[in-house]
PDB file of C-alpha atoms in Angstrom:
ATOM      1  CA  MET Q   1      53.750 -73.905  37.981  1.00 48.00           C
ATOM      2  CA  THR Q   2      51.193 -75.181  40.510  1.00 48.00           C
ATOM      3  CA  ASN Q   3      47.419 -74.304  39.527  1.00 50.00           C
ATOM      4  CA  MET Q   4      46.329 -72.774  43.002  1.00 52.00           C
ATOM      5  CA  ARG Q   5      43.332 -70.370  41.316  1.00 52.00           C
ATOM      6  CA  PRO Q   6      40.423 -70.602  42.546  1.00 56.00           C
ATOM      7  CA  PRO Q   7      36.971 -72.612  41.420  1.00 56.00           C
ATOM      8  CA  ASN Q   8      35.178 -70.913  38.246  1.00 65.00           C
ATOM      9  CA  LYS Q   9      38.535 -68.385  37.721  1.00 83.00           C
ATOM     10  CA  THR Q  10      39.980 -68.271  34.188  1.00 89.00           C
ATOM     11  CA  THR Q  11      42.929 -69.389  33.998  1.00 94.00           C
ATOM     12  CA  LEU Q  12      45.840 -67.611  31.364  1.00 96.00           C
ATOM     13  CA  LEU Q  13      48.475 -69.374  29.931  1.00 96.00           C
ATOM     14  CA  LYS Q  14      50.998 -68.172  27.562  1.00 95.00           C
ATOM     15  CA  VAL Q  15      50.954 -70.072  24.383  1.00 96.00           C
ATOM     16  CA  VAL Q  16      53.914 -69.704  21.988  1.00 94.00           C
ATOM     17  CA  ILE Q  17      54.602 -70.646  18.373  1.00 94.00           C
ATOM     18  CA  LEU Q  18      58.078 -71.243  16.986  1.00 93.00           C
ATOM     19  CA  GLY Q  19      58.676 -72.356  13.175  1.00 92.00           C
ATOM     20  CA  ASP Q  20      59.968 -71.395   9.923  1.00 92.00           C
ATOM     21  CA  GLY Q  21      58.846 -68.907   8.162  1.00 87.00           C
ATOM     22  CA  GLY Q  22      55.892 -70.299   6.100  1.00 88.00           C
ATOM     23  CA  VAL Q  23      54.697 -72.876   7.777  1.00 92.00           C
ATOM     24  CA  GLY Q  24      51.568 -71.067   8.282  1.00 91.00           C
ATOM     25  CA  LYS Q  25      51.757 -69.721  12.255  1.00 91.00           C
ATOM     26  CA  SER Q  26      50.137 -66.738  11.708  1.00 90.00           C
ATOM     27  CA  CYS Q  27      47.252 -68.726   9.619  1.00 91.00           C
ATOM     28  CA  LEU Q  28      47.151 -70.961  12.569  1.00 94.00           C
ATOM     29  CA  MET Q  29      46.154 -68.524  15.014  1.00 93.00           C
ATOM     30  CA  ASN Q  30      44.253 -66.382  12.686  1.00 92.00           C
ATOM     31  CA  ARG Q  31      41.898 -69.050  12.201  1.00 94.00           C
ATOM     32  CA  PHE Q  32      41.797 -70.292  15.779  1.00 96.00           C
ATOM     33  CA  VAL Q  33      40.768 -66.861  17.178  1.00 94.00           C
ATOM     34  CA  SER Q  34      38.923 -65.193  14.943  1.00 92.00           C
ATOM     35  CA  ASN Q  35      38.179 -68.080  12.112  1.00 92.00           C
ATOM     36  CA  ARG Q  36      39.567 -66.564   9.841  1.00 90.00           C
ATOM     37  CA  TYR Q  37      42.022 -67.586   6.907  1.00 85.00           C
ATOM     38  CA  ASP Q  38      43.927 -65.369   4.283  1.00 77.00           C
ATOM     39  CA  GLU Q  39      45.911 -67.113   1.820  1.00 71.00           C
ATOM     40  CA  ASN Q  40      48.105 -64.338   1.121  1.00 64.00           C
ATOM     41  CA  ASN Q  41      49.367 -63.413   4.475  1.00 62.00           C
ATOM     42  CA  PHE Q  42      52.281 -61.807   4.995  1.00 56.00           C
ATOM     43  CA  HIS Q  43      55.210 -63.036   6.643  1.00 58.00           C
ATOM     44  CA  THR Q  44      55.195 -61.988  10.729  1.00 59.00           C
ATOM     45  CA  ILE Q  45      57.858 -59.164  11.519  1.00 55.00           C
ATOM     46  CA  GLY Q  46      59.112 -59.741  15.312  1.00 57.00           C
ATOM     47  CA  VAL Q  47      56.015 -61.026  17.265  1.00 72.00           C
ATOM     48  CA  GLU Q  48      52.184 -60.510  17.182  1.00 81.00           C
ATOM     49  CA  PHE Q  49      49.760 -61.732  19.969  1.00 82.00           C
ATOM     50  CA  MET Q  50      46.385 -62.444  20.432  1.00 92.00           C
ATOM     51  CA  ASN Q  51      43.940 -63.569  22.844  1.00 94.00           C
ATOM     52  CA  LYS Q  52      41.522 -66.674  22.835  1.00 95.00           C
ATOM     53  CA  ASP Q  53      39.254 -67.758  25.625  1.00 96.00           C
ATOM     54  CA  ILE Q  54      38.500 -71.480  25.685  1.00 95.00           C
ATOM     55  CA  ASP Q  55      36.917 -74.287  27.763  1.00 96.00           C
ATOM     56  CA  VAL Q  56      38.723 -77.638  28.052  1.00 96.00           C
ATOM     57  CA  ASP Q  57      37.186 -80.356  30.213  1.00 94.00           C
ATOM     58  CA  GLY Q  58      34.605 -77.693  32.404  1.00 93.00           C
ATOM     59  CA  GLU Q  59      37.584 -75.018  33.183  1.00 95.00           C
ATOM     60  CA  LYS Q  60      37.706 -71.950  31.588  1.00 96.00           C
ATOM     61  CA  TYR Q  61      41.312 -70.767  30.318  1.00 97.00           C
ATOM     62  CA  THR Q  62      42.249 -67.232  28.719  1.00 96.00           C
ATOM     63  CA  LEU Q  63      45.053 -68.374  25.891  1.00 97.00           C
ATOM     64  CA  GLN Q  64      47.519 -65.860  25.243  1.00 95.00           C
ATOM     65  CA  ILE Q  65      48.899 -66.868  22.054  1.00 94.00           C
ATOM     66  CA  TRP Q  66      52.516 -65.191  20.630  1.00 92.00           C
ATOM     67  CA  ASP Q  67      53.141 -65.796  17.047  1.00 88.00           C
ATOM     68  CA  THR Q  68      56.788 -65.113  16.215  1.00 80.00           C
ATOM     69  CA  ALA Q  69      58.773 -64.463  13.207  1.00 71.00           C
ATOM     70  CA  GLY Q  70      60.537 -67.334  11.703  1.00 55.00           C
ATOM     71  CA  GLN Q  71      63.009 -65.639   9.641  1.00 59.00           C
ATOM     72  CA  GLU Q  72      66.555 -65.472  11.308  1.00 53.00           C
ATOM     73  CA  ARG Q  73      66.804 -61.805  11.302  1.00 52.00           C
ATOM     74  CA  PHE Q  74      64.481 -61.393  13.755  1.00 57.00           C
ATOM     75  CA  ARG Q  75      65.672 -63.833  16.382  1.00 61.00           C
ATOM     76  CA  ALA Q  76      66.711 -60.482  18.811  1.00 62.00           C
ATOM     77  CA  LEU Q  77      62.842 -59.056  18.755  1.00 70.00           C
ATOM     78  CA  ARG Q  78      61.354 -62.740  19.623  1.00 69.00           C
ATOM     79  CA  THR Q  79      64.066 -64.452  22.211  1.00 75.00           C
ATOM     80  CA  PRO Q  80      63.060 -62.193  24.955  1.00 81.00           C
ATOM     81  CA  PHE Q  81      59.318 -62.944  24.970  1.00 84.00           C
ATOM     82  CA  TYR Q  82      60.173 -66.844  25.618  1.00 88.00           C
ATOM     83  CA  ARG Q  83      60.286 -66.381  28.959  1.00 90.00           C
ATOM     84  CA  GLY Q  84      57.253 -66.980  31.024  1.00 92.00           C
ATOM     85  CA  SER Q  85      55.714 -68.953  28.583  1.00 94.00           C
ATOM     86  CA  ASP Q  86      53.290 -72.060  30.011  1.00 96.00           C
ATOM     87  CA  VAL Q  87      53.354 -73.980  26.287  1.00 96.00           C
ATOM     88  CA  CYS Q  88      55.069 -74.001  22.833  1.00 96.00           C
ATOM     89  CA  LEU Q  89      53.710 -75.261  19.716  1.00 97.00           C
ATOM     90  CA  LEU Q  90      56.777 -76.633  17.565  1.00 97.00           C
ATOM     91  CA  CYS Q  91      54.917 -76.086  13.971  1.00 97.00           C
ATOM     92  CA  TYR Q  92      56.637 -77.455  10.558  1.00 97.00           C
ATOM     93  CA  ALA Q  93      54.796 -77.869   6.970  1.00 96.00           C
ATOM     94  CA  ILE Q  94      53.806 -81.061   5.966  1.00 97.00           C
ATOM     95  CA  ASP Q  95      55.008 -80.443   2.329  1.00 96.00           C
ATOM     96  CA  ASP Q  96      58.320 -78.843   3.207  1.00 96.00           C
ATOM     97  CA  TYR Q  97      60.758 -81.828   4.595  1.00 97.00           C
ATOM     98  CA  ASP Q  98      63.191 -78.520   5.754  1.00 96.00           C
ATOM     99  CA  SER Q  99      60.841 -76.919   8.295  1.00 96.00           C
ATOM    100  CA  PHE Q 100      60.405 -80.175  10.156  1.00 97.00           C
ATOM    101  CA  ARG Q 101      64.620 -80.770  10.502  1.00 96.00           C
ATOM    102  CA  GLY Q 102      64.382 -76.983  12.072  1.00 94.00           C
ATOM    103  CA  LEU Q 103      62.183 -78.102  14.505  1.00 96.00           C
ATOM    104  CA  LYS Q 104      65.318 -79.326  16.420  1.00 95.00           C
ATOM    105  CA  GLN Q 105      67.108 -76.024  16.419  1.00 93.00           C
ATOM    106  CA  TRP Q 106      63.705 -74.147  17.487  1.00 93.00           C
ATOM    107  CA  ARG Q 107      63.373 -76.353  20.364  1.00 95.00           C
ATOM    108  CA  GLN Q 108      66.543 -75.634  21.697  1.00 94.00           C
ATOM    109  CA  GLU Q 109      66.429 -71.925  21.245  1.00 91.00           C
ATOM    110  CA  PHE Q 110      63.150 -71.711  23.226  1.00 93.00           C
ATOM    111  CA  LEU Q 111      64.874 -74.160  25.753  1.00 94.00           C
ATOM    112  CA  HIS Q 112      68.136 -71.819  26.529  1.00 92.00           C
ATOM    113  CA  TYR Q 113      65.978 -68.809  26.021  1.00 91.00           C
ATOM    114  CA  ALA Q 114      62.823 -69.526  28.043  1.00 92.00           C
ATOM    115  CA  ASP Q 115      65.190 -71.455  30.882  1.00 90.00           C
ATOM    116  CA  VAL Q 116      62.834 -74.281  31.295  1.00 92.00           C
ATOM    117  CA  ASN Q 117      63.363 -78.089  32.211  1.00 91.00           C
ATOM    118  CA  ALA Q 118      62.943 -79.897  28.902  1.00 90.00           C
ATOM    119  CA  ASP Q 119      61.674 -82.813  30.302  1.00 88.00           C
ATOM    120  CA  LYS Q 120      59.011 -81.121  31.787  1.00 89.00           C
ATOM    121  CA  PHE Q 121      57.916 -78.650  29.999  1.00 95.00           C
ATOM    122  CA  PRO Q 122      54.271 -79.125  27.358  1.00 96.00           C
ATOM    123  CA  PHE Q 123      55.638 -78.707  23.519  1.00 97.00           C
ATOM    124  CA  ILE Q 124      53.244 -79.493  21.265  1.00 97.00           C
ATOM    125  CA  VAL Q 125      54.528 -80.557  17.769  1.00 98.00           C
ATOM    126  CA  VAL Q 126      52.045 -79.195  14.365  1.00 97.00           C
ATOM    127  CA  GLY Q 127      51.931 -80.501  11.240  1.00 97.00           C
ATOM    128  CA  ASN Q 128      50.346 -77.908   9.223  1.00 96.00           C
ATOM    129  CA  LYS Q 129      48.973 -77.742   5.632  1.00 94.00           C
ATOM    130  CA  ASN Q 130      47.699 -81.333   5.602  1.00 93.00           C
ATOM    131  CA  ASP Q 131      45.026 -80.289   3.120  1.00 93.00           C
ATOM    132  CA  MET Q 132      47.974 -80.574   0.706  1.00 92.00           C
ATOM    133  CA  ALA Q 133      47.176 -83.508  -1.771  1.00 92.00           C
ATOM    134  CA  HIS Q 134      49.518 -87.053  -0.698  1.00 90.00           C
ATOM    135  CA  HIS Q 135      51.431 -86.828  -3.328  1.00 94.00           C
ATOM    136  CA  CYS Q 136      53.138 -83.070  -1.954  1.00 94.00           C
ATOM    137  CA  ARG Q 137      53.866 -84.937   1.948  1.00 95.00           C
ATOM    138  CA  GLN Q 138      57.763 -84.909   2.241  1.00 96.00           C
ATOM    139  CA  VAL Q 139      57.297 -85.285   6.055  1.00 96.00           C
ATOM    140  CA  PRO Q 140      56.312 -88.925   7.172  1.00 94.00           C
ATOM    141  CA  TYR Q 141      54.028 -88.914  10.109  1.00 93.00           C
ATOM    142  CA  ASP Q 142      55.746 -91.986  11.522  1.00 94.00           C
ATOM    143  CA  GLU Q 143      59.223 -89.925  11.387  1.00 96.00           C
ATOM    144  CA  VAL Q 144      57.666 -87.212  13.110  1.00 96.00           C
ATOM    145  CA  LYS Q 145      56.446 -89.674  15.772  1.00 95.00           C
ATOM    146  CA  GLN Q 146      60.106 -91.473  15.926  1.00 96.00           C
ATOM    147  CA  TRP Q 147      61.690 -87.547  16.316  1.00 96.00           C
ATOM    148  CA  CYS Q 148      58.654 -86.808  19.228  1.00 96.00           C
ATOM    149  CA  ASP Q 149      59.808 -89.697  21.000  1.00 95.00           C
ATOM    150  CA  GLN Q 150      63.513 -89.138  21.303  1.00 95.00           C
ATOM    151  CA  ASN Q 151      63.170 -85.617  22.073  1.00 95.00           C
ATOM    152  CA  ASN Q 152      60.162 -86.861  25.125  1.00 93.00           C
ATOM    153  CA  ILE Q 153      57.134 -85.238  23.274  1.00 95.00           C
ATOM    154  CA  ASN Q 154      53.936 -86.952  24.140  1.00 91.00           C
ATOM    155  CA  CYS Q 155      52.003 -84.599  21.626  1.00 94.00           C
ATOM    156  CA  GLN Q 156      51.832 -84.324  18.337  1.00 95.00           C
ATOM    157  CA  ILE Q 157      48.957 -83.533  15.379  1.00 97.00           C
ATOM    158  CA  GLU Q 158      48.651 -82.542  12.019  1.00 97.00           C
ATOM    159  CA  THR Q 159      46.173 -79.483  11.337  1.00 97.00           C
ATOM    160  CA  SER Q 160      45.134 -77.178   8.398  1.00 96.00           C
ATOM    161  CA  SER Q 161      44.498 -73.415   8.632  1.00 93.00           C
ATOM    162  CA  LYS Q 162      42.904 -73.193   5.172  1.00 93.00           C
ATOM    163  CA  THR Q 163      40.320 -75.841   5.961  1.00 95.00           C
ATOM    164  CA  ALA Q 164      40.122 -75.191   9.998  1.00 95.00           C
ATOM    165  CA  THR Q 165      41.013 -79.288  10.428  1.00 96.00           C
ATOM    166  CA  ASN Q 166      42.329 -79.899  13.757  1.00 97.00           C
ATOM    167  CA  VAL Q 167      43.330 -76.386  14.536  1.00 97.00           C
ATOM    168  CA  THR Q 168      40.975 -76.095  17.647  1.00 96.00           C
ATOM    169  CA  ASP Q 169      41.891 -79.592  18.695  1.00 97.00           C
ATOM    170  CA  ALA Q 170      45.819 -78.414  18.571  1.00 97.00           C
ATOM    171  CA  PHE Q 171      45.429 -76.121  21.234  1.00 97.00           C
ATOM    172  CA  VAL Q 172      42.947 -77.973  23.515  1.00 97.00           C
ATOM    173  CA  LEU Q 173      45.791 -80.642  23.213  1.00 96.00           C
ATOM    174  CA  ALA Q 174      48.273 -78.048  24.960  1.00 96.00           C
ATOM    175  CA  VAL Q 175      45.965 -76.800  27.444  1.00 97.00           C
ATOM    176  CA  ARG Q 176      45.404 -80.691  28.557  1.00 96.00           C
ATOM    177  CA  GLN Q 177      49.507 -81.637  28.390  1.00 95.00           C
ATOM    178  CA  TRP Q 178      49.664 -78.433  30.351  1.00 96.00           C
ATOM    179  CA  LYS Q 179      47.384 -80.028  32.722  1.00 95.00           C
ATOM    180  CA  HIS Q 180      49.187 -82.743  33.037  1.00 92.00           C
ATOM    181  CA  MET Q 181      52.292 -81.814  33.511  1.00 91.00           C
ATOM    182  CA  GLU Q 182      50.787 -79.332  36.071  1.00 91.00           C
ATOM    183  CA  ARG Q 183      49.505 -82.701  37.784  1.00 90.00           C
ATOM    184  CA  ILE Q 184      53.071 -83.907  37.294  1.00 87.00           C
ATOM    185  CA  ALA Q 185      54.898 -81.363  39.471  1.00 85.00           C
ATOM    186  CA  GLU Q 186      52.112 -81.145  42.206  1.00 87.00           C
ATOM    187  CA  ILE Q 187      52.945 -84.598  42.995  1.00 87.00           C
ATOM    188  CA  GLU Q 188      57.040 -84.315  42.851  1.00 83.00           C
ATOM    189  CA  LEU Q 189      56.138 -80.617  44.943  1.00 82.00           C
ATOM    190  CA  LYS Q 190      54.181 -83.081  47.963  1.00 82.00           C
ATOM    191  CA  GLN Q 191      56.941 -86.151  47.388  1.00 81.00           C
ATOM    192  CA  ASN Q 192      59.395 -83.770  47.980  1.00 74.00           C
ATOM    193  CA  ASP Q 193      58.045 -81.721  51.576  1.00 66.00           C
ATOM    194  CA  THR Q 194      56.619 -85.602  52.775  1.00 58.00           C
ATOM    195  CA  ILE Q 195      58.902 -85.729  56.433  1.00 57.00           C
ATOM    196  CA  ASP Q 196      59.350 -89.999  57.142  1.00 58.00           C
ATOM    197  CA  LEU Q 197      57.529 -90.019  60.645  1.00 58.00           C
ATOM    198  CA  THR Q 198      58.731 -93.689  60.811  1.00 61.00           C
ATOM    199  CA  LYS Q 199      62.457 -93.181  60.574  1.00 58.00           C
ATOM    200  CA  THR Q 200      64.163 -93.135  63.691  1.00 58.00           C
ATOM    201  CA  ILE Q 201      66.114 -89.964  64.963  1.00 52.00           C
ATOM    202  CA  LYS Q 202      69.842 -91.151  65.872  1.00 54.00           C
ATOM    203  CA  LEU Q 203      71.169 -89.139  68.783  1.00 50.00           C
ATOM    204  CA  ALA Q 204      74.693 -88.403  68.772  1.00 51.00           C
ATOM    205  CA  HIS Q 205      76.246 -90.300  72.170  1.00 51.00           C
ATOM    206  CA  ASN Q 206      79.186 -87.666  72.159  1.00 50.00           C
ATOM    207  CA  ARG Q 207      78.427 -83.851  73.774  1.00 46.00           C
ATOM    208  CA  PHE Q 208      80.816 -80.889  72.251  1.00 47.00           C
ATOM    209  CA  CYS Q 209      81.227 -77.916  74.461  1.00 47.00           C
ATOM    210  CA  CYS Q 210      79.341 -75.073  73.149  1.00 44.00           C
ATOM    211  CA  THR Q 211      82.573 -72.570  72.375  1.00 45.00           C
ATOM    212  CA  GLY Q 212      84.158 -75.548  70.679  1.00 47.00           C
ATOM    213  CA  GLY Q 213      84.575 -77.102  67.451  1.00 47.00           C
ATOM    214  CA  GLY Q 214      83.962 -80.670  67.928  1.00 46.00           C
ATOM    215  CA  GLY Q 215      88.037 -81.482  68.588  1.00 45.00           C
ATOM    216  CA  GLY Q 216      87.182 -85.059  70.256  1.00 46.00           C
ATOM    217  CA  SER Q 217      84.678 -87.080  71.028  1.00 45.00           C
ATOM    218  CA  SER Q 218      86.866 -88.647  74.210  1.00 46.00           C
ATOM    219  CA  ALA Q 219      88.263 -84.794  75.659  1.00 45.00           C
ATOM    220  CA  ALA Q 220      84.448 -83.781  75.217  1.00 45.00           C
ATOM    221  CA  SER Q 221      83.363 -86.700  76.924  1.00 46.00           C
ATOM    222  CA  THR Q 222      85.799 -86.336  79.930  1.00 46.00           C
ATOM    223  CA  ASN Q 223      84.985 -82.379  79.847  1.00 49.00           C
ATOM    224  CA  ALA Q 224      81.163 -83.426  80.335  1.00 47.00           C
ATOM    225  CA  ASP Q 225      81.454 -86.186  83.208  1.00 51.00           C
ATOM    226  CA  SER Q 226      83.626 -83.594  84.973  1.00 49.00           C
ATOM    227  CA  GLU Q 227      81.333 -81.009  84.378  1.00 49.00           C
ATOM    228  CA  ASP Q 228      78.405 -83.631  86.108  1.00 49.00           C
ATOM    229  CA  GLU Q 229      80.732 -84.429  88.391  1.00 47.00           C
ATOM    230  CA  SER Q 230      80.961 -80.690  89.628  1.00 46.00           C
ATOM    231  CA  MET Q 231      77.015 -80.514  89.590  1.00 46.00           C
ATOM    232  CA  ASN Q 232      77.680 -82.499  93.182  1.00 48.00           C
ATOM    233  CA  ILE Q 233      80.991 -81.124  94.372  1.00 45.00           C
ATOM    234  CA  VAL Q 234      81.642 -77.752  96.080  1.00 46.00           C
ATOM    235  CA  SER Q 235      84.139 -75.906  95.155  1.00 47.00           C
ATOM    236  CA  PRO Q 236      87.151 -75.866  96.994  1.00 46.00           C
ATOM    237  CA  LYS Q 237      87.924 -72.193  97.356  1.00 47.00           C
ATOM    238  CA  ARG Q 238      83.869 -72.265  98.543  1.00 47.00           C
ATOM    239  CA  PHE Q 239      84.700 -74.962 100.866  1.00 43.00           C
ATOM    240  CA  GLY Q 240      87.728 -73.548 102.662  1.00 49.00           C
ATOM    241  CA  ARG Q 241      86.193 -70.611 102.733  1.00 51.00           C
ATOM    242  CA  ARG Q 242      83.337 -71.805 104.442  1.00 50.00           C
ATOM    243  CA  GLN Q 243      85.503 -73.845 106.775  1.00 50.00           C
ATOM    244  CA  GLN Q 244      87.258 -71.016 107.763  1.00 50.00           C
ATOM    245  CA  GLN Q 245      84.302 -69.091 108.789  1.00 51.00           C
ATOM    246  CA  GLN Q 246      83.157 -72.043 110.447  1.00 51.00           C
ATOM    247  CA  GLN Q 247      85.893 -72.540 112.804  1.00 51.00           C
ATOM    248  CA  LYS Q 248      86.066 -68.510 112.695  1.00 48.00           C
ATOM    249  CA  ALA Q 249      82.765 -68.759 114.338  1.00 48.00           C
ATOM    250  CA  SER Q 250      83.683 -71.780 116.739  1.00 49.00           C
ATOM    251  CA  SER Q 251      86.431 -70.107 118.049  1.00 47.00           C
ATOM    252  CA  THR Q 252      84.549 -67.143 118.750  1.00 46.00           C
ATOM    253  CA  GLN Q 253      82.108 -68.743 120.576  1.00 50.00           C
ATOM    254  CA  PHE Q 254      84.231 -70.577 122.407  1.00 43.00           C
ATOM    255  CA  GLN Q 255      86.177 -67.340 123.758  1.00 47.00           C
ATOM    256  CA  LEU Q 256      82.842 -66.332 124.752  1.00 37.00           C
TER     257      LEU Q 256
END
């Protein structure tokens, strides 16, 4: 996940939008990408995606936004696209409490098929349709925040695809959260690769034969001492042969 891109290069991020059918996922994507809103938008069949270039904090990004079908019958079509995602937007409608309750299942489904670490992946909780009248609200903001805290999700926002309220802000928040997770990953990677040169290295006191399996320190030590002594002692066979040669030489000289 580390960002090793050169300066002035665009980073490509895959963003997946999940949530029940009818919460406004497609409207959210269309409003952000093309600034259009269709109140009679049909339900997504399978998976759709669009690209959008965006500048966040002076850096360029291309967001590849995947809009998934919220109906259960399309589950087999959408789950293969979870892998390789960089950010996930969990969407609910503030006038539909059941859609908020379904975020738990959506999050579990994504974690299972995307195969990512739940505590190190950037989730953004988006409450859509905040243009509704106050008496139509079914999901309290404080309850959403409590749920986010319980699931270690740091980012939540309410949007309106109809009025374009906070739509761009939601995707900017997603990019910033991704950058934040990237920094944490880089720090952890550096810490794991760091070698502490201040620690002393303990050398083994015992020696082991290169062909042995470490069968006892005393035996290994005795063998080692024997080897050390053998370095300074001439082999009896060699010594005897040399002595015989000397005797033979001396006897030969005596005869002469």
